[in-house]
mmCIF file of C-alpha atoms in Angstrom:
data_model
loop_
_atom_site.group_PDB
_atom_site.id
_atom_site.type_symbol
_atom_site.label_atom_id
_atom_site.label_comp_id
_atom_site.label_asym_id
_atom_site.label_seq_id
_atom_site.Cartn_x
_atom_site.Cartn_y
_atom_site.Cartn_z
ATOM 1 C CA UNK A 10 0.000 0.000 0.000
ATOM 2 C CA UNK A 11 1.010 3.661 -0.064
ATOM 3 C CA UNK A 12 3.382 4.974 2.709
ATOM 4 C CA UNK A 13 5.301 7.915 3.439
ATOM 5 C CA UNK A 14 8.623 7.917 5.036
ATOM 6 C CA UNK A 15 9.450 11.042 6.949
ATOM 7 C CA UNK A 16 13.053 12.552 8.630
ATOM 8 C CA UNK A 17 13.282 11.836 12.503
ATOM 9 C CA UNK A 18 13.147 14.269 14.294
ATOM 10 C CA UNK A 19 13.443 16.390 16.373
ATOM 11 C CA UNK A 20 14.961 19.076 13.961
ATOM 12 C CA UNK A 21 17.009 21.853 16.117
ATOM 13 C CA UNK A 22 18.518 24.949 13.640
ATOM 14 C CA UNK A 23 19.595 28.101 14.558
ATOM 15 C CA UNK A 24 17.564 31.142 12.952
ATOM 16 C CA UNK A 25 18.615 31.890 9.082
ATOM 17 C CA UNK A 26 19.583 28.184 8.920
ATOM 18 C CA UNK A 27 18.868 26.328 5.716
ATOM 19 C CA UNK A 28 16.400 23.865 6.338
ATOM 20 C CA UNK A 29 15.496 20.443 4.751
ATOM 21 C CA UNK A 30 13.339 17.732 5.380
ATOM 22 C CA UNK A 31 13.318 14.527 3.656
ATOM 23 C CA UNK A 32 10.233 12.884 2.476
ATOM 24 C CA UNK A 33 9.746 9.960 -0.218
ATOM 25 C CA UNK A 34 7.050 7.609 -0.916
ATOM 26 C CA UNK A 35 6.148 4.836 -2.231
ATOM 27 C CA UNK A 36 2.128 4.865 -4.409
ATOM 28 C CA UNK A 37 1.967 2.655 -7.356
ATOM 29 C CA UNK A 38 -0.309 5.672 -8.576
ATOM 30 C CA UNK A 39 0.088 9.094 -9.380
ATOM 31 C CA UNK A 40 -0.275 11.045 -5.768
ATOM 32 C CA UNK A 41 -0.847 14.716 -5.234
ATOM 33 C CA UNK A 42 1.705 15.300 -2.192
ATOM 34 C CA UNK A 43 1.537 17.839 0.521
ATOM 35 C CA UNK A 44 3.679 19.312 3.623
ATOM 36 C CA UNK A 45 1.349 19.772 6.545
ATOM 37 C CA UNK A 46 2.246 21.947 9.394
ATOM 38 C CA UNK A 47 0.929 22.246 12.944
ATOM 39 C CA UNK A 48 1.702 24.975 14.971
ATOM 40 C CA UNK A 49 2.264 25.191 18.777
ATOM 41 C CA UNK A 50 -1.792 25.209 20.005
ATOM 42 C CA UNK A 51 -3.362 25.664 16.248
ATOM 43 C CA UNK A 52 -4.344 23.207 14.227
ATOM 44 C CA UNK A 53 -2.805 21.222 10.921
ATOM 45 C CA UNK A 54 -2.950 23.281 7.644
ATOM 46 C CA UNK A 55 -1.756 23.009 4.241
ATOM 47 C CA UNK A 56 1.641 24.844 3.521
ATOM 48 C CA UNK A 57 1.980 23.391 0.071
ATOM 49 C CA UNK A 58 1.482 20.998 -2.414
ATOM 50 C CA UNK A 59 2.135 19.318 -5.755
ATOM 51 C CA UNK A 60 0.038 17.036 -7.975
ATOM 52 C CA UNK A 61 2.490 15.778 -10.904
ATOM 53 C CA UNK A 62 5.840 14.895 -11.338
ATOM 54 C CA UNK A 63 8.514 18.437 -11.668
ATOM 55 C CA UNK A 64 6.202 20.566 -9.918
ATOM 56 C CA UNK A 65 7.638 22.501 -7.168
ATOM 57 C CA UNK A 66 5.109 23.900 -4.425
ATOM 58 C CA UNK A 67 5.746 26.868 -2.200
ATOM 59 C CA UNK A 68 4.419 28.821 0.489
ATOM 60 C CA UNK A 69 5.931 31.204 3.030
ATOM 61 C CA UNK A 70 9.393 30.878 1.691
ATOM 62 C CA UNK A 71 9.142 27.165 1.668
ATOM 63 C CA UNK A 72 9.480 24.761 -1.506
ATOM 64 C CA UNK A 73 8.957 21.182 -2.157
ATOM 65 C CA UNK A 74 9.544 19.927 -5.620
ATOM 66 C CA UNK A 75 7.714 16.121 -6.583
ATOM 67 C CA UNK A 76 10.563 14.286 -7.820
ATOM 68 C CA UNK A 77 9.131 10.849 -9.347
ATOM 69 C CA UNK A 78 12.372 9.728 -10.339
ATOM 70 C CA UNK A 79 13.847 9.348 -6.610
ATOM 71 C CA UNK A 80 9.834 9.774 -5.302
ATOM 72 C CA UNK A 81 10.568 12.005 -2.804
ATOM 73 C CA UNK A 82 9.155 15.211 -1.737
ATOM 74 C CA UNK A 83 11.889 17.503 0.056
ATOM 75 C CA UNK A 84 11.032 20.474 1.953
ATOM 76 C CA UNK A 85 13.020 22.904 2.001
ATOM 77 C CA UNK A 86 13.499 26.922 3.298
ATOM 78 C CA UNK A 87 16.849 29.110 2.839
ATOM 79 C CA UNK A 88 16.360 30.697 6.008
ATOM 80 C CA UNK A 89 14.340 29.537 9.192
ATOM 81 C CA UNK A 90 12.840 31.892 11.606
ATOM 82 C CA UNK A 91 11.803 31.420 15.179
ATOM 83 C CA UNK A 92 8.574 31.445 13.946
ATOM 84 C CA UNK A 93 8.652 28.439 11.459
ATOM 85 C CA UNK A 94 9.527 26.354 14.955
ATOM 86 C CA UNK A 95 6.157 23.563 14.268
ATOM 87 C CA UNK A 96 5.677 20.076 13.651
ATOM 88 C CA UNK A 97 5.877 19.434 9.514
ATOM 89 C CA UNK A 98 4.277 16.614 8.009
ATOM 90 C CA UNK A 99 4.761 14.969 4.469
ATOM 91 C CA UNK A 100 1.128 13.353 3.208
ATOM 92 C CA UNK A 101 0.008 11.903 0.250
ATOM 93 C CA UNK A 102 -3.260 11.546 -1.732
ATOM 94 C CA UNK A 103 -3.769 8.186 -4.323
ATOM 95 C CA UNK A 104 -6.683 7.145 -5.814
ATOM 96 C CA UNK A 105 -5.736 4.924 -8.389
ATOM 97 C CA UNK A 106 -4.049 2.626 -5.944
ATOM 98 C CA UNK A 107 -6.692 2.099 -4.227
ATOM 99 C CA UNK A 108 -9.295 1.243 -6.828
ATOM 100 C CA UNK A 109 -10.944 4.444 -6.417
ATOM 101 C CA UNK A 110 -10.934 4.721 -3.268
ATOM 102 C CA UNK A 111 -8.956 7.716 -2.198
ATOM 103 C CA UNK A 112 -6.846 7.318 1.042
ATOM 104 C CA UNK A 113 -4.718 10.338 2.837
ATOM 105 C CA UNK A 114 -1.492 8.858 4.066
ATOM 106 C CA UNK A 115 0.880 10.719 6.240
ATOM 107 C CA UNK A 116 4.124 10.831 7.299
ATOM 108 C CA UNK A 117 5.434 10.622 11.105
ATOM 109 C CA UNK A 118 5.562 14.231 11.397
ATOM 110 C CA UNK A 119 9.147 15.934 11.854
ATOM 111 C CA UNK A 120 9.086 18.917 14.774
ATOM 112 C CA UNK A 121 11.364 21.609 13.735
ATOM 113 C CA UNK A 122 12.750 24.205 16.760
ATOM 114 C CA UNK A 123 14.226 26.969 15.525
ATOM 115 C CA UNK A 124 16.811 29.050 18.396
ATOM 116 C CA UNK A 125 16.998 32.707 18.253
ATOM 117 C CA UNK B 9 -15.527 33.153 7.929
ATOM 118 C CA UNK B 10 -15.634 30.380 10.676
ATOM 119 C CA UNK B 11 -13.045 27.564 10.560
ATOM 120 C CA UNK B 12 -13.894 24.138 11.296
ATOM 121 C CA UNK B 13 -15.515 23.011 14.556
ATOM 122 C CA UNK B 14 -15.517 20.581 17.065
ATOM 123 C CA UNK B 15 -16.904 18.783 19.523
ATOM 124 C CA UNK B 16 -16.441 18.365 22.414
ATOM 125 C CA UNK B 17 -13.329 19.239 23.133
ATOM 126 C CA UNK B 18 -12.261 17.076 25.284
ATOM 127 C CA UNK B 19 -13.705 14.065 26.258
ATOM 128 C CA UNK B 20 -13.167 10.896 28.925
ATOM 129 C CA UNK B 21 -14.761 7.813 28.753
ATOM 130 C CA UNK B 22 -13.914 4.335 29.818
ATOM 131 C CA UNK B 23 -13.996 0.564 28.442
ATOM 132 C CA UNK B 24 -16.970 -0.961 26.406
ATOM 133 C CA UNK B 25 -18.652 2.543 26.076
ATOM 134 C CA UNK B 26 -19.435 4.199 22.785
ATOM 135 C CA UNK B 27 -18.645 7.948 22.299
ATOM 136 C CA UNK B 28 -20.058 10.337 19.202
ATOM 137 C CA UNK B 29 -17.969 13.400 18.078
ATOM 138 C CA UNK B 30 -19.031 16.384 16.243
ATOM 139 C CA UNK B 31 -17.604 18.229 13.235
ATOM 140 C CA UNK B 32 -19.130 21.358 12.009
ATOM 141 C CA UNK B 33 -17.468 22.000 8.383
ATOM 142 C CA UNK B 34 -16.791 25.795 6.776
ATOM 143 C CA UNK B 35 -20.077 26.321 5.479
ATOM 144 C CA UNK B 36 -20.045 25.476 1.968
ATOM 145 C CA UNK B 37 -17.752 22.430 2.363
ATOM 146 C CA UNK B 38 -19.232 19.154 1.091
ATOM 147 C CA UNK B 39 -16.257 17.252 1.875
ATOM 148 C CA UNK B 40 -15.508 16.242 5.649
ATOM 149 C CA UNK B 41 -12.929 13.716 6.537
ATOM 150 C CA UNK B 42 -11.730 12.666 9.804
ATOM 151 C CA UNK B 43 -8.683 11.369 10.774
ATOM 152 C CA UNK B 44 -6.713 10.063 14.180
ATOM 153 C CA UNK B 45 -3.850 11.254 15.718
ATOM 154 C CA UNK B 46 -1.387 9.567 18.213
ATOM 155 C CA UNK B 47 1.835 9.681 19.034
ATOM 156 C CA UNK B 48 2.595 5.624 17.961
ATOM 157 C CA UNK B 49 0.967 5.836 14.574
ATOM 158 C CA UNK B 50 0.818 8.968 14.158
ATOM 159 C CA UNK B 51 -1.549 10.879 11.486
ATOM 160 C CA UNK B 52 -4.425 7.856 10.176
ATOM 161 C CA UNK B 53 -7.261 8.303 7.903
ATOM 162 C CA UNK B 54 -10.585 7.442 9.157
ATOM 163 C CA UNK B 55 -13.328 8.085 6.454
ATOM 164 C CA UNK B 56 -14.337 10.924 4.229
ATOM 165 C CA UNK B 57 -17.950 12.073 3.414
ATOM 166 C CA UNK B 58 -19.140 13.858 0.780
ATOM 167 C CA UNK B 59 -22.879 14.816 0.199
ATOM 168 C CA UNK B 60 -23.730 12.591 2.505
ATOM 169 C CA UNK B 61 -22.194 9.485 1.409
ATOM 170 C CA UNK B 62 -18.914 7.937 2.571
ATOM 171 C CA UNK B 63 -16.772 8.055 0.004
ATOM 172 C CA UNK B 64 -13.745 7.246 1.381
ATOM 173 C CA UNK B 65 -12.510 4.788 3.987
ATOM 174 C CA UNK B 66 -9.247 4.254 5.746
ATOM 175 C CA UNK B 67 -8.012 0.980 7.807
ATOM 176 C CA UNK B 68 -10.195 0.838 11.167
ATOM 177 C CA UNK B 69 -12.442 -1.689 12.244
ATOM 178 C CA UNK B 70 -16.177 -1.231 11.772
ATOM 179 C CA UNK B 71 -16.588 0.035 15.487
ATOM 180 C CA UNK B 72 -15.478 3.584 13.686
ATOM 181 C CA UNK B 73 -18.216 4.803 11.831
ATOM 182 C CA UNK B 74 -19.741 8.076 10.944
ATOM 183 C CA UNK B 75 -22.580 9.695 8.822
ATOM 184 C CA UNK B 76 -22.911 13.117 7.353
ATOM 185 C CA UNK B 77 -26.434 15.634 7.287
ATOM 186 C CA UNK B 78 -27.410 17.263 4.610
ATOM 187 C CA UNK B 79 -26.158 20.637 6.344
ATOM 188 C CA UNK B 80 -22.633 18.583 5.648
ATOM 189 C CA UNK B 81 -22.226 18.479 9.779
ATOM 190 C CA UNK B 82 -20.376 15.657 10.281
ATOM 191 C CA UNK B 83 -20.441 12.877 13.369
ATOM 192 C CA UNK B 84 -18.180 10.065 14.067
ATOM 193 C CA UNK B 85 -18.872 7.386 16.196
ATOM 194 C CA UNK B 86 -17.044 4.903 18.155
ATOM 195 C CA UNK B 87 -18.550 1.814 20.014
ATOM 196 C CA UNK B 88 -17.488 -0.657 22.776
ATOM 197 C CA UNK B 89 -14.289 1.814 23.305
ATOM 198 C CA UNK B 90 -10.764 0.129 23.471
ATOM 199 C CA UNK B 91 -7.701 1.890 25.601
ATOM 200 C CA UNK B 92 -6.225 2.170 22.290
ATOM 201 C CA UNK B 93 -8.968 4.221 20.629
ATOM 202 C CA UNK B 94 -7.391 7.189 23.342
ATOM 203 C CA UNK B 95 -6.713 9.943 20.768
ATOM 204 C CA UNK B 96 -6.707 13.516 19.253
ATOM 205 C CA UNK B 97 -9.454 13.155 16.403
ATOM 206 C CA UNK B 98 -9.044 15.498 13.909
ATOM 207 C CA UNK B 99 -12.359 16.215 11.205
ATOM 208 C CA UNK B 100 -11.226 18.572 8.451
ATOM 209 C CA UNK B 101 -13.412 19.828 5.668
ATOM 210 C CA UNK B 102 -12.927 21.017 1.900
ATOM 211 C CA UNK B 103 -14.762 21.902 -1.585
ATOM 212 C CA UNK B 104 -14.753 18.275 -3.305
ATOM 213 C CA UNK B 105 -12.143 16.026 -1.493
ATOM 214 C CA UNK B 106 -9.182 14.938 -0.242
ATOM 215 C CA UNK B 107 -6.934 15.958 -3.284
ATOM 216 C CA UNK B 108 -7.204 19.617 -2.418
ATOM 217 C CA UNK B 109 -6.784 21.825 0.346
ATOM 218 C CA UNK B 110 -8.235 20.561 3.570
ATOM 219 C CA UNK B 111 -8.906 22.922 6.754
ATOM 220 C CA UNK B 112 -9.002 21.214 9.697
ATOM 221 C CA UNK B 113 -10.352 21.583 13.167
ATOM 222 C CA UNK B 114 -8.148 21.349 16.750
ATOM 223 C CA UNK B 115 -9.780 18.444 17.524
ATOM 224 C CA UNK B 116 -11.457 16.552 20.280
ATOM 225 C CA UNK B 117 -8.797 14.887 22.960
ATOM 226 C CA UNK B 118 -10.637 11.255 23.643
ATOM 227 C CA UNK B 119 -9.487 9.676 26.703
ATOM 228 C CA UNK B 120 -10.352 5.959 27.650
ATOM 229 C CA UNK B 121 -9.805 4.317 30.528
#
């Protein structure tokens, strides 16, 4: 079945860090993937996502590119702020796997802290 | 506009009970998905409903159901509790489904003991 495999955390960078974290997956589909992100108290939204192979998502300074080739979804920022500190999750959405029935499959979650 | 809601927000109940939790979509959703949080297996998908209908359905035994009103208010229900079912349950809601942006609510804490 579909899975995503997520970086351990926890993540600890120092503000204006470069930041990535690894996601691939395995669908014998063609996903649409997404980076989640919950922030202290609030609940999970979408920071961005991709639905076909080359495109490249972004949001907030943040960019993920869908990579079939090595399926993997990286996220990535050139420079962190205290602010981004959260708990990121990869996910993915497959229908054709499933014979039409359309799961959403998520990573472990990754919590990024990011130190004045 | 309002967000998603639920409820309650927290919530403890013990062994063999049955529990029903609420989700209140952004009005003009007709999608509304819930999902179960915890910190062994993380993020797992429950069911979607759209229009009424379950759509959509994830890996849980049939004590998990739900339903959906024609308002698109959602409920899920879960009978002859387990100390495993003890979890953050998260209902989010969108336009047409689970390939596009969902909004989700803080959820409703379920303690069993």
């Amino acid at each position: 079945g579909d899975s995503v495999t997520q970086m351990e955390g926890p993540v600890t960078l120092s503000e204006e860090a470069f930041l990535t974290i690894n996601c691939t997956y395995t669908a014998t589909g063609y996903p649409s993937l997404f980076w989640y992100v919950q922030y202290p108290g609030e609940g999970l939204q979408l920071l961005l996502k991709a639905t076909k192979a080359d495109d490249k998502g972004s949001n907030k300074g943040f960019e993920a590119t869908y990579r079939k080739e090595t399926t993997s979804f990286h996220l990535e920022k050139g420079s962190v702020q205290v602010s981004d500190s959260a708990v990121y999750f990869c996910a993915l959405s497959d229908r054709a796997a499933n014979f039409g029935n359309e799961k959403l499959t998520f990573g472990t979650g990754t919590r990024l802290t990011i130190i004045p | 506009k309002a967000g998603v809601t639920q409820t309650p927000r927290y919530l403890i109940k013990t062994r063999g009970q049955q529990v029903t939790l609420s989700c209140s979509p952004i009005s003009g959703h007709r999608s509304v998905s819930w999902y179960q949080q915890t910190p062994g297996q993380g993020l797992q998908f429950l069911f979607e409903y759209f229009s009424e209908t379950q759509r959509n359905k994830g890996n849980f035994p049939g004590r998990f159901s739900g339903r959906q009103f024609s308002n698109s208010r959602s409920e899920m229900n879960v009978s002859t509790l387990e100390l495993g079912d003890s979890a953050l349950y998260l209902c989010a809601s969108s336009f047409r489904g689970l390939g596009e942006k969902l909004f989700f609510g803080s959820g409703t804490q379920l303690s069993v003991l």
